Amino acid sequence: MSVGIQRLRDEPERIRQGSIDKREDPGLVDRAIEVDARRRRLQAESDSLKAERNVASKAVGDAIRGGAKPDGAEVVELRARSTTAGIRISEIDAELAATEQELEDLLLRIPNPADPEVPVGGEEANVTVRTWGENATRVVTEADGSTWERKPHWEIGEALDIIDNARGAKIAGSGFPVYKGAGSRLQRSLISWFLDVHTTEHGFTEVWPPAVVNTASARGTGQIPDKEDQMYVVTRDELYLVPTAEVPVTNLHRDEILEASELPIRYAAYSPCFRREAGAAGKDTRGILRVHQFDKVEMVLFEKPDASAEALEWMTARAEVLLQRLGLPYRVLLLSTGEMGFVQRKKYDLEVWAPGVERWLEVSSCSNFGDYQARRMGIRYRPAPGAKPELVHTLNGSGLALARIVATILEAYQLPDGSVAVPEVLRPYLGTDRIGGAAGV
């Protein structure tokens, strides 16, 4: 279960409105309340009958010890009463098990209500919290008055022979690009630099997780049942290719009780990411803006409940540090209820300005899930030694996601001769200050 049965009983209207705000079916909330009421009635009846059976069984023993014959009328009647109660208990327990399963399935399909600070609505309700940098223009005017035009990243990648979508499609299908030469080195350099900054400056512990997860892991973070159709399934082994490192890394502590002294726990992890649904049909089919396989460095946090709101701001700022050092203008959006997703409590999107296509591109999502995921996964902590365990809060954020960072760098750093300057922070990793051109790689 996710929203928690006690919370459903205590705050039914808030849970119902939360579903409406996220454009999910509020009828599931009403159904869950009905099923929970039935479950409690069945449990009460079962408990009452078990008590009645115990009384009858004890009475049989007392009667025999008092001199009654085992086949006497009194004993026979008591045993019949016990047997009748036992038959009904078996029936109720079977119905109770089915009811509990139905309730669990319903609770898994009820979304996490948004934080009160989140605006209600769709895309139009998103709020731009802040911006950084000055957006470059597609047409560039040089100091001498001459002009030239920035190309979209797919033209740059093809001209420099560093991205090959055609051969990727031949190998695996559309949405699986191949990076070559300096394109491969740029990918590898970005991933290494992201991880280095997170681990050496921000205190994250690096994790290298599996690229597949089992059903329990996918269910724990909310991919199942909400995003099941978007995941690649290894059907023979009932495994899923990871849509993001969030899934395996958050499950590191599934079914564990942590000590308060261990929190916060902050992980940074690289993984390839796989998503079947890469966007609307016919949209962004050129280039690497919407692909089925991409690379990403993920930040995953386990926090005390009273620290998670501040932790979301801290984590978002860590992603912003990377964009600022890359020199990529960006904006931070607070997403509305209809845009933020099924399991998030509050979510920021970071979008960079790509001047070649003249668009904002999402390169990071930073989310606070409250105790929603932790309840699914049974991740708790003890506030004090010997205290009753409580649910932790989980958060995650992209720090950062490729391939849109690659696309933006190619467009923002291209030069009039067709080469691409390398952002200064990446030059030690690539071993050059330019891709293409006489002095480039």
Short mmCIF file of C-alpha atoms in Angstrom, two decimals:
data_model
loop_
_atom_site.label_atom_id
_atom_site.label_comp_id
_atom_site.label_asym_id
_atom_site.label_seq_id
_atom_site.Cartn_x
_atom_site.Cartn_y
_atom_site.Cartn_z
CA MET A 1 0.00 0.00 0.00
CA SER A 2 1.10 3.58 -0.60
CA VAL A 3 -1.12 6.29 0.87
CA GLY A 4 -1.54 4.23 4.05
CA ILE A 5 -4.80 2.78 5.32
CA GLN A 6 -4.87 4.95 8.45
CA ARG A 7 -4.34 8.09 6.39
CA LEU A 8 -7.15 6.98 4.08
CA ARG A 9 -9.47 6.67 7.07
CA ASP A 10 -8.36 9.95 8.64
CA GLU A 11 -8.18 12.12 5.49
CA PRO A 12 -10.50 10.63 2.86
CA GLU A 13 -11.44 14.00 1.36
CA ARG A 14 -7.82 15.11 0.98
CA ILE A 15 -6.86 11.80 -0.63
CA ARG A 16 -9.85 12.02 -2.97
CA GLN A 17 -9.06 15.64 -3.92
CA GLY A 18 -5.43 14.68 -4.41
CA SER A 19 -6.50 12.14 -7.02
CA ILE A 20 -8.68 14.71 -8.77
CA ASP A 21 -5.87 17.26 -8.79
CA LYS A 22 -3.53 14.71 -10.38
CA ARG A 23 -6.20 13.78 -12.91
CA GLU A 24 -6.51 10.27 -11.57
CA ASP A 25 -9.72 8.36 -10.80
CA PRO A 26 -11.13 9.46 -7.42
CA GLY A 27 -13.49 6.48 -7.55
CA LEU A 28 -10.58 4.30 -6.46
CA VAL A 29 -10.51 6.20 -3.16
CA ASP A 30 -14.23 5.60 -2.59
CA ARG A 31 -13.85 1.95 -3.51
CA ALA A 32 -10.90 1.55 -1.15
CA ILE A 33 -12.91 3.06 1.72
CA GLU A 34 -15.76 0.61 1.03
CA VAL A 35 -13.41 -2.37 0.84
CA ASP A 36 -11.65 -1.32 4.03
CA ALA A 37 -15.01 -1.13 5.83
CA ARG A 38 -15.91 -4.62 4.58
CA ARG A 39 -12.51 -5.92 5.64
CA ARG A 40 -12.99 -4.59 9.16
CA ARG A 41 -16.48 -6.13 9.38
CA LEU A 42 -15.15 -9.50 8.24
CA GLN A 43 -12.24 -9.29 10.66
CA ALA A 44 -14.59 -8.48 13.55
CA GLU A 45 -16.86 -11.39 12.63
CA SER A 46 -13.91 -13.76 12.33
CA ASP A 47 -12.53 -12.67 15.69
CA SER A 48 -15.96 -13.09 17.32
CA LEU A 49 -16.43 -16.60 15.89
CA LYS A 50 -12.91 -17.63 16.92
CA ALA A 51 -13.70 -16.49 20.46
CA GLU A 52 -16.99 -18.41 20.35
CA ARG A 53 -15.18 -21.53 19.11
CA ASN A 54 -12.63 -21.23 21.88
CA VAL A 55 -15.42 -20.98 24.46
CA ALA A 56 -17.14 -24.05 23.00
CA SER A 57 -13.90 -26.06 22.91
CA LYS A 58 -13.15 -25.15 26.53
CA ALA A 59 -16.72 -26.08 27.50
CA VAL A 60 -16.24 -29.53 25.93
CA GLY A 61 -13.20 -30.15 28.09
CA ASP A 62 -14.91 -28.83 31.21
CA ALA A 63 -17.97 -31.00 30.57
CA ILE A 64 -15.93 -34.18 30.12
CA ARG A 65 -13.85 -33.42 33.20
CA GLY A 66 -17.13 -32.87 35.04
CA GLY A 67 -18.32 -36.38 34.18
CA ALA A 68 -20.18 -35.86 30.88
CA LYS A 69 -19.83 -38.66 28.35
CA PRO A 70 -17.88 -37.82 25.14
CA ASP A 71 -20.88 -38.93 23.07
CA GLY A 72 -23.40 -37.35 25.36
CA ALA A 73 -25.89 -34.77 24.11
CA GLU A 74 -24.22 -31.85 25.88
CA VAL A 75 -20.76 -32.62 24.48
CA VAL A 76 -22.11 -33.39 21.00
CA GLU A 77 -23.93 -30.05 20.93
CA LEU A 78 -20.84 -28.14 22.05
CA ARG A 79 -18.69 -29.86 19.47
CA ALA A 80 -21.23 -29.15 16.73
CA ARG A 81 -21.24 -25.49 17.72
CA SER A 82 -17.43 -25.43 17.53
CA THR A 83 -17.46 -27.20 14.15
CA THR A 84 -20.06 -24.81 12.73
CA ALA A 85 -18.05 -21.85 13.90
CA GLY A 86 -14.89 -23.34 12.35
CA ILE A 87 -16.58 -23.79 8.96
CA ARG A 88 -17.79 -20.19 8.97
CA ILE A 89 -14.34 -18.97 10.09
CA SER A 90 -12.75 -20.72 7.10
CA GLU A 91 -15.24 -19.07 4.77
CA ILE A 92 -14.69 -15.65 6.29
CA ASP A 93 -10.91 -15.99 6.28
CA ALA A 94 -10.94 -16.86 2.56
CA GLU A 95 -13.15 -13.84 1.88
CA LEU A 96 -10.96 -11.72 4.13
CA ALA A 97 -7.82 -12.69 2.23
CA ALA A 98 -9.45 -11.74 -1.08
CA THR A 99 -10.68 -8.46 0.41
CA GLU A 100 -7.23 -7.59 1.76
CA GLN A 101 -5.69 -8.28 -1.65
CA GLU A 102 -8.28 -6.07 -3.33
CA LEU A 103 -7.59 -3.31 -0.82
CA GLU A 104 -3.83 -3.55 -1.38
CA ASP A 105 -4.32 -3.36 -5.15
CA LEU A 106 -6.55 -0.30 -4.78
CA LEU A 107 -4.10 1.50 -2.48
CA LEU A 108 -1.30 0.92 -4.99
CA ARG A 109 -3.38 2.77 -7.60
CA ILE A 110 -4.15 5.84 -5.49
CA PRO A 111 -1.64 8.65 -6.19
CA ASN A 112 0.43 10.50 -3.64
CA PRO A 113 -1.42 13.76 -2.84
CA ALA A 114 0.58 16.83 -3.79
CA ASP A 115 2.12 19.16 -1.27
CA PRO A 116 -0.16 22.16 -0.49
CA GLU A 117 2.46 24.45 -2.11
CA VAL A 118 2.01 22.75 -5.50
CA PRO A 119 -0.21 24.70 -7.97
CA VAL A 120 -3.33 22.89 -9.16
CA GLY A 121 -3.81 22.45 -12.90
CA GLY A 122 -1.99 21.37 -16.03
CA GLU A 123 0.97 22.72 -17.96
CA GLU A 124 -0.39 26.25 -17.80
CA ALA A 125 -0.18 26.16 -13.99
CA ASN A 126 3.55 25.36 -13.84
CA VAL A 127 5.48 28.13 -12.07
CA THR A 128 8.90 29.39 -13.14
CA VAL A 129 10.72 29.64 -9.81
CA ARG A 130 13.98 31.11 -11.14
CA THR A 131 16.18 31.39 -14.21
CA TRP A 132 19.94 31.52 -14.70
CA GLY A 133 22.03 32.78 -17.60
CA GLU A 134 21.23 34.52 -20.85
CA ASN A 135 19.66 32.51 -23.64
CA ALA A 136 21.78 32.31 -26.78
CA THR A 137 20.15 33.13 -30.10
CA ARG A 138 20.00 30.88 -33.14
CA VAL A 139 21.39 33.61 -35.37
CA VAL A 140 24.75 34.84 -34.09
CA THR A 141 26.07 38.31 -34.88
CA GLU A 142 29.84 38.65 -34.66
CA ALA A 143 31.72 41.79 -33.62
CA ASP A 144 32.43 42.67 -37.27
CA GLY A 145 28.72 42.57 -38.09
CA SER A 146 28.81 39.21 -39.89
CA THR A 147 26.22 36.60 -38.97
CA TRP A 148 25.95 32.85 -38.95
CA GLU A 149 23.24 30.43 -37.87
CA ARG A 150 23.45 27.70 -35.28
CA LYS A 151 22.52 24.26 -36.54
CA PRO A 152 20.34 21.76 -34.66
CA HIS A 153 22.33 19.12 -32.82
CA TRP A 154 21.51 16.31 -35.24
CA GLU A 155 23.12 18.19 -38.10
CA ILE A 156 26.20 18.93 -35.99
CA GLY A 157 26.43 15.33 -34.80
CA GLU A 158 26.18 14.00 -38.34
CA ALA A 159 28.67 16.51 -39.76
CA LEU A 160 31.23 15.71 -37.05
CA ASP A 161 30.46 11.97 -37.28
CA ILE A 162 29.90 11.65 -33.53
CA ILE A 163 26.23 10.59 -33.42
CA ASP A 164 24.79 7.92 -35.71
CA ASN A 165 21.03 7.51 -35.42
CA ALA A 166 20.69 5.56 -38.66
CA ARG A 167 23.00 2.75 -37.60
CA GLY A 168 21.48 2.74 -34.12
CA ALA A 169 18.09 2.19 -35.73
CA LYS A 170 19.55 -0.64 -37.82
CA ILE A 171 20.89 -2.31 -34.69
CA ALA A 172 17.98 -1.86 -32.28
CA GLY A 173 15.30 0.36 -33.80
CA SER A 174 14.41 4.03 -33.68
CA GLY A 175 15.37 5.80 -30.47
CA PHE A 176 18.63 3.95 -29.84
CA PRO A 177 21.42 6.30 -30.98
CA VAL A 178 25.04 5.29 -31.44
CA TYR A 179 27.74 7.66 -30.17
CA LYS A 180 31.12 7.54 -31.90
CA GLY A 181 34.57 8.99 -31.32
CA ALA A 182 34.34 12.36 -29.60
CA GLY A 183 30.61 11.76 -29.08
CA SER A 184 31.40 8.71 -26.96
CA ARG A 185 34.10 10.60 -25.08
CA LEU A 186 31.73 13.49 -24.41
CA GLN A 187 29.16 11.09 -22.94
CA ARG A 188 31.76 9.37 -20.78
CA SER A 189 33.29 12.68 -19.68
CA LEU A 190 29.95 14.12 -18.60
CA ILE A 191 29.08 11.02 -16.58
CA SER A 192 32.48 10.96 -14.86
CA TRP A 193 32.39 14.68 -14.12
CA PHE A 194 28.84 14.52 -12.71
CA LEU A 195 29.82 11.68 -10.38
CA ASP A 196 33.05 13.35 -9.36
CA VAL A 197 31.30 16.57 -8.37
CA HIS A 198 28.57 14.75 -6.43
CA THR A 199 30.94 12.49 -4.54
CA THR A 200 33.89 14.82 -3.87
CA GLU A 201 32.00 18.07 -3.26
CA HIS A 202 28.46 17.21 -2.20
CA GLY A 203 28.98 14.18 0.02
CA PHE A 204 27.17 11.56 -2.05
CA THR A 205 28.18 7.90 -1.93
CA GLU A 206 28.56 6.46 -5.41
CA VAL A 207 26.57 3.35 -6.32
CA TRP A 208 26.83 1.25 -9.47
CA PRO A 209 23.48 -0.57 -9.55
CA PRO A 210 22.12 -3.42 -11.68
CA ALA A 211 20.49 -2.44 -14.96
CA VAL A 212 17.53 -4.73 -14.26
CA VAL A 213 15.10 -4.94 -11.34
CA ASN A 214 12.52 -7.45 -10.17
CA THR A 215 8.79 -6.81 -9.79
CA ALA A 216 9.03 -5.96 -6.08
CA SER A 217 11.61 -3.24 -6.81
CA ALA A 218 9.54 -1.74 -9.62
CA ARG A 219 6.45 -1.76 -7.44
CA GLY A 220 8.29 -0.21 -4.52
CA THR A 221 9.20 3.02 -6.31
CA GLY A 222 5.83 3.30 -8.08
CA GLN A 223 6.74 2.21 -11.61
CA ILE A 224 4.22 -0.59 -11.16
CA PRO A 225 1.33 -0.30 -11.70
CA ASP A 226 1.52 3.36 -12.82
CA LYS A 227 4.25 3.16 -15.50
CA GLU A 228 4.29 -0.52 -16.30
CA ASP A 229 3.57 0.06 -20.00
CA GLN A 230 6.61 2.35 -20.29
CA MET A 231 9.08 -0.28 -19.09
CA TYR A 232 11.00 -2.86 -21.09
CA VAL A 233 10.30 -6.32 -19.71
CA VAL A 234 12.64 -9.31 -19.75
CA THR A 235 9.67 -11.68 -19.81
CA ARG A 236 11.57 -14.94 -19.49
CA ASP A 237 13.03 -13.92 -16.14
CA GLU A 238 10.31 -11.49 -14.97
CA LEU A 239 12.77 -8.60 -14.81
CA TYR A 240 12.53 -4.99 -15.97
CA LEU A 241 15.21 -2.83 -17.58
CA VAL A 242 15.67 0.17 -15.30
CA PRO A 243 13.93 3.39 -16.40
CA THR A 244 16.29 5.27 -14.05
CA ALA A 245 18.80 4.40 -11.31
CA GLU A 246 16.20 5.65 -8.82
CA VAL A 247 14.53 2.24 -8.91
CA PRO A 248 17.43 -0.04 -7.91
CA VAL A 249 19.10 2.51 -5.63
CA THR A 250 15.98 3.36 -3.60
CA ASN A 251 15.38 -0.37 -3.15
CA LEU A 252 18.80 -0.77 -1.51
CA HIS A 253 17.09 -0.26 1.85
CA ARG A 254 13.79 -2.02 1.18
CA ASP A 255 12.46 -3.80 4.30
CA GLU A 256 15.14 -2.24 6.50
CA ILE A 257 15.04 -0.26 9.74
CA LEU A 258 17.68 2.47 9.76
CA GLU A 259 19.05 4.25 12.77
CA ALA A 260 18.52 8.00 13.06
CA SER A 261 22.28 8.48 13.10
CA GLU A 262 22.51 7.01 9.59
CA LEU A 263 20.31 9.72 8.08
CA PRO A 264 20.56 11.44 5.76
CA ILE A 265 21.73 8.80 3.28
CA ARG A 266 22.65 10.28 -0.09
CA TYR A 267 23.59 8.19 -3.12
CA ALA A 268 24.71 9.15 -6.61
CA ALA A 269 24.48 6.51 -9.32
CA TYR A 270 25.01 6.23 -13.04
CA SER A 271 22.89 3.88 -15.13
CA PRO A 272 21.69 3.42 -18.67
CA CYS A 273 17.95 4.12 -18.72
CA PHE A 274 15.31 2.41 -20.85
CA ARG A 275 11.81 3.70 -21.61
CA ARG A 276 9.42 2.29 -24.16
CA GLU A 277 7.36 5.47 -24.40
CA ALA A 278 9.78 8.09 -25.64
CA GLY A 279 7.19 10.73 -26.47
CA ALA A 280 4.28 11.42 -28.75
CA ALA A 281 4.24 9.66 -32.08
CA GLY A 282 5.92 11.73 -34.78
CA LYS A 283 7.31 14.28 -32.31
CA ASP A 284 11.05 14.94 -31.98
CA THR A 285 11.90 11.98 -34.17
CA ARG A 286 15.10 13.68 -35.34
CA GLY A 287 18.14 13.86 -33.14
CA ILE A 288 18.43 12.63 -29.56
CA LEU A 289 15.74 14.58 -27.72
CA ARG A 290 13.38 11.63 -27.33
CA VAL A 291 15.06 8.26 -27.20
CA HIS A 292 14.35 4.82 -25.73
CA GLN A 293 17.82 4.42 -24.23
CA PHE A 294 19.77 7.21 -22.56
CA ASP A 295 22.29 7.73 -19.78
CA LYS A 296 21.75 9.50 -16.49
CA VAL A 297 23.37 10.18 -13.14
CA GLU A 298 20.76 10.02 -10.40
CA MET A 299 20.71 11.45 -6.89
CA VAL A 300 18.75 9.42 -4.29
CA LEU A 301 18.14 10.68 -0.75
CA PHE A 302 16.77 9.07 2.41
CA GLU A 303 15.82 11.76 4.92
CA LYS A 304 14.04 12.30 8.21
CA PRO A 305 10.48 13.55 7.60
CA ASP A 306 11.10 17.01 9.07
CA ALA A 307 14.15 17.47 6.81
CA SER A 308 12.79 16.36 3.44
CA ALA A 309 11.37 19.72 2.30
CA GLU A 310 14.73 21.42 2.82
CA ALA A 311 16.50 18.42 1.26
CA LEU A 312 14.52 18.88 -1.95
CA GLU A 313 15.78 22.45 -2.26
CA TRP A 314 19.35 21.33 -1.49
CA MET A 315 19.26 18.52 -4.05
CA THR A 316 17.80 20.78 -6.75
CA ALA A 317 20.61 23.26 -6.12
CA ARG A 318 23.17 20.45 -6.61
CA ALA A 319 21.80 19.85 -10.11
CA GLU A 320 21.89 23.60 -10.78
CA VAL A 321 25.58 23.73 -9.85
CA LEU A 322 26.34 21.38 -12.75
CA LEU A 323 24.38 23.47 -15.25
CA GLN A 324 26.04 26.68 -14.09
CA ARG A 325 29.52 25.22 -14.43
CA LEU A 326 28.64 23.97 -17.90
CA GLY A 327 27.52 27.51 -18.72
CA LEU A 328 24.07 26.40 -19.88
CA PRO A 329 21.21 28.85 -19.26
CA TYR A 330 18.32 27.14 -17.46
CA ARG A 331 15.07 27.66 -15.66
CA VAL A 332 13.56 25.88 -12.65
CA LEU A 333 9.87 24.99 -12.86
CA LEU A 334 7.63 24.00 -9.96
CA LEU A 335 5.33 21.50 -11.64
CA SER A 336 1.58 21.57 -11.18
CA THR A 337 -0.50 18.70 -9.86
CA GLY A 338 -1.42 17.56 -13.36
CA GLU A 339 2.19 17.59 -14.56
CA MET A 340 4.18 16.26 -11.63
CA GLY A 341 3.41 12.55 -11.81
CA PHE A 342 1.68 9.81 -9.82
CA VAL A 343 4.11 9.28 -6.94
CA GLN A 344 5.64 12.73 -6.40
CA ARG A 345 4.64 15.00 -3.55
CA LYS A 346 6.52 17.99 -4.96
CA LYS A 347 8.61 18.21 -8.10
CA TYR A 348 10.93 20.67 -9.82
CA ASP A 349 11.97 20.37 -13.46
CA LEU A 350 15.21 21.94 -14.68
CA GLU A 351 15.15 22.94 -18.34
CA VAL A 352 18.08 24.21 -20.41
CA TRP A 353 17.84 26.50 -23.42
CA ALA A 354 18.91 24.82 -26.66
CA PRO A 355 19.53 27.61 -29.20
CA GLY A 356 19.75 25.36 -32.26
CA VAL A 357 16.16 24.17 -31.89
CA GLU A 358 15.13 27.27 -29.90
CA ARG A 359 13.47 25.28 -27.15
CA TRP A 360 13.64 24.54 -23.45
CA LEU A 361 14.73 20.96 -22.83
CA GLU A 362 14.16 19.10 -19.56
CA VAL A 363 17.44 17.72 -18.21
CA SER A 364 16.56 17.11 -14.57
CA SER A 365 13.57 16.34 -12.40
CA CYS A 366 13.96 16.66 -8.63
CA SER A 367 11.20 15.15 -6.50
CA ASN A 368 10.15 14.65 -2.90
CA PHE A 369 7.98 11.55 -2.39
CA GLY A 370 7.36 12.01 1.34
CA ASP A 371 6.73 8.59 2.89
CA TYR A 372 4.87 7.27 -0.18
CA GLN A 373 7.66 5.08 -1.56
CA ALA A 374 8.96 4.18 1.89
CA ARG A 375 5.58 2.74 2.85
CA ARG A 376 5.59 0.56 -0.27
CA MET A 377 9.10 -0.65 0.46
CA GLY A 378 8.97 -0.84 4.24
CA ILE A 379 11.87 1.58 4.77
CA ARG A 380 11.81 2.89 8.34
CA TYR A 381 14.10 4.47 10.89
CA ARG A 382 14.23 4.73 14.68
CA PRO A 383 13.99 8.37 15.81
CA ALA A 384 15.82 7.35 19.01
CA PRO A 385 17.31 4.13 20.42
CA GLY A 386 14.48 1.78 21.32
CA ALA A 387 11.83 4.05 19.78
CA LYS A 388 9.08 2.78 17.52
CA PRO A 389 10.23 2.82 13.87
CA GLU A 390 8.79 5.47 11.57
CA LEU A 391 8.77 5.79 7.79
CA VAL A 392 11.61 7.72 6.17
CA HIS A 393 11.11 10.20 3.34
CA THR A 394 12.67 9.47 -0.06
CA LEU A 395 13.76 11.92 -2.75
CA ASN A 396 15.50 11.70 -6.08
CA GLY A 397 16.75 13.96 -8.82
CA SER A 398 18.62 13.81 -12.10
CA GLY A 399 22.11 15.06 -11.74
CA LEU A 400 22.09 15.19 -14.75
CA ALA A 401 20.38 13.38 -17.64
CA LEU A 402 21.87 12.84 -21.05
CA ALA A 403 21.27 12.95 -24.05
CA ARG A 404 19.68 16.41 -23.93
CA ILE A 405 22.72 17.83 -22.16
CA VAL A 406 24.82 16.57 -25.09
CA ALA A 407 22.37 18.07 -27.59
CA THR A 408 22.42 21.42 -25.79
CA ILE A 409 26.22 21.53 -25.57
CA LEU A 410 26.52 20.86 -29.31
CA GLU A 411 24.10 23.67 -30.09
CA ALA A 412 25.27 26.21 -27.51
CA TYR A 413 29.02 25.70 -28.01
CA GLN A 414 29.17 25.32 -31.80
CA LEU A 415 31.53 27.61 -33.66
CA PRO A 416 31.20 29.24 -37.09
CA ASP A 417 33.56 26.70 -38.70
CA GLY A 418 31.32 23.80 -37.66
CA SER A 419 33.43 22.64 -34.73
CA VAL A 420 32.22 22.64 -31.13
CA ALA A 421 34.05 24.21 -28.19
CA VAL A 422 34.29 21.99 -25.10
CA PRO A 423 33.00 23.50 -21.84
CA GLU A 424 35.98 24.36 -19.67
CA VAL A 425 35.07 21.94 -16.85
CA LEU A 426 35.08 19.02 -19.30
CA ARG A 427 38.40 19.75 -20.99
CA PRO A 428 40.49 17.72 -18.53
CA TYR A 429 38.20 14.76 -19.18
CA LEU A 430 38.19 15.01 -22.98
CA GLY A 431 41.80 16.14 -23.24
CA THR A 432 40.91 18.88 -25.71
CA ASP A 433 39.12 22.21 -25.94
CA ARG A 434 37.37 21.48 -29.23
CA ILE A 435 35.46 18.78 -31.07
CA GLY A 436 36.12 18.89 -34.80
CA GLY A 437 38.20 21.41 -36.67
CA ALA A 438 41.94 21.29 -37.21
CA ALA A 439 42.81 21.28 -33.50
CA GLY A 440 39.87 19.25 -32.26
CA VAL A 441 39.18 15.55 -31.67
#
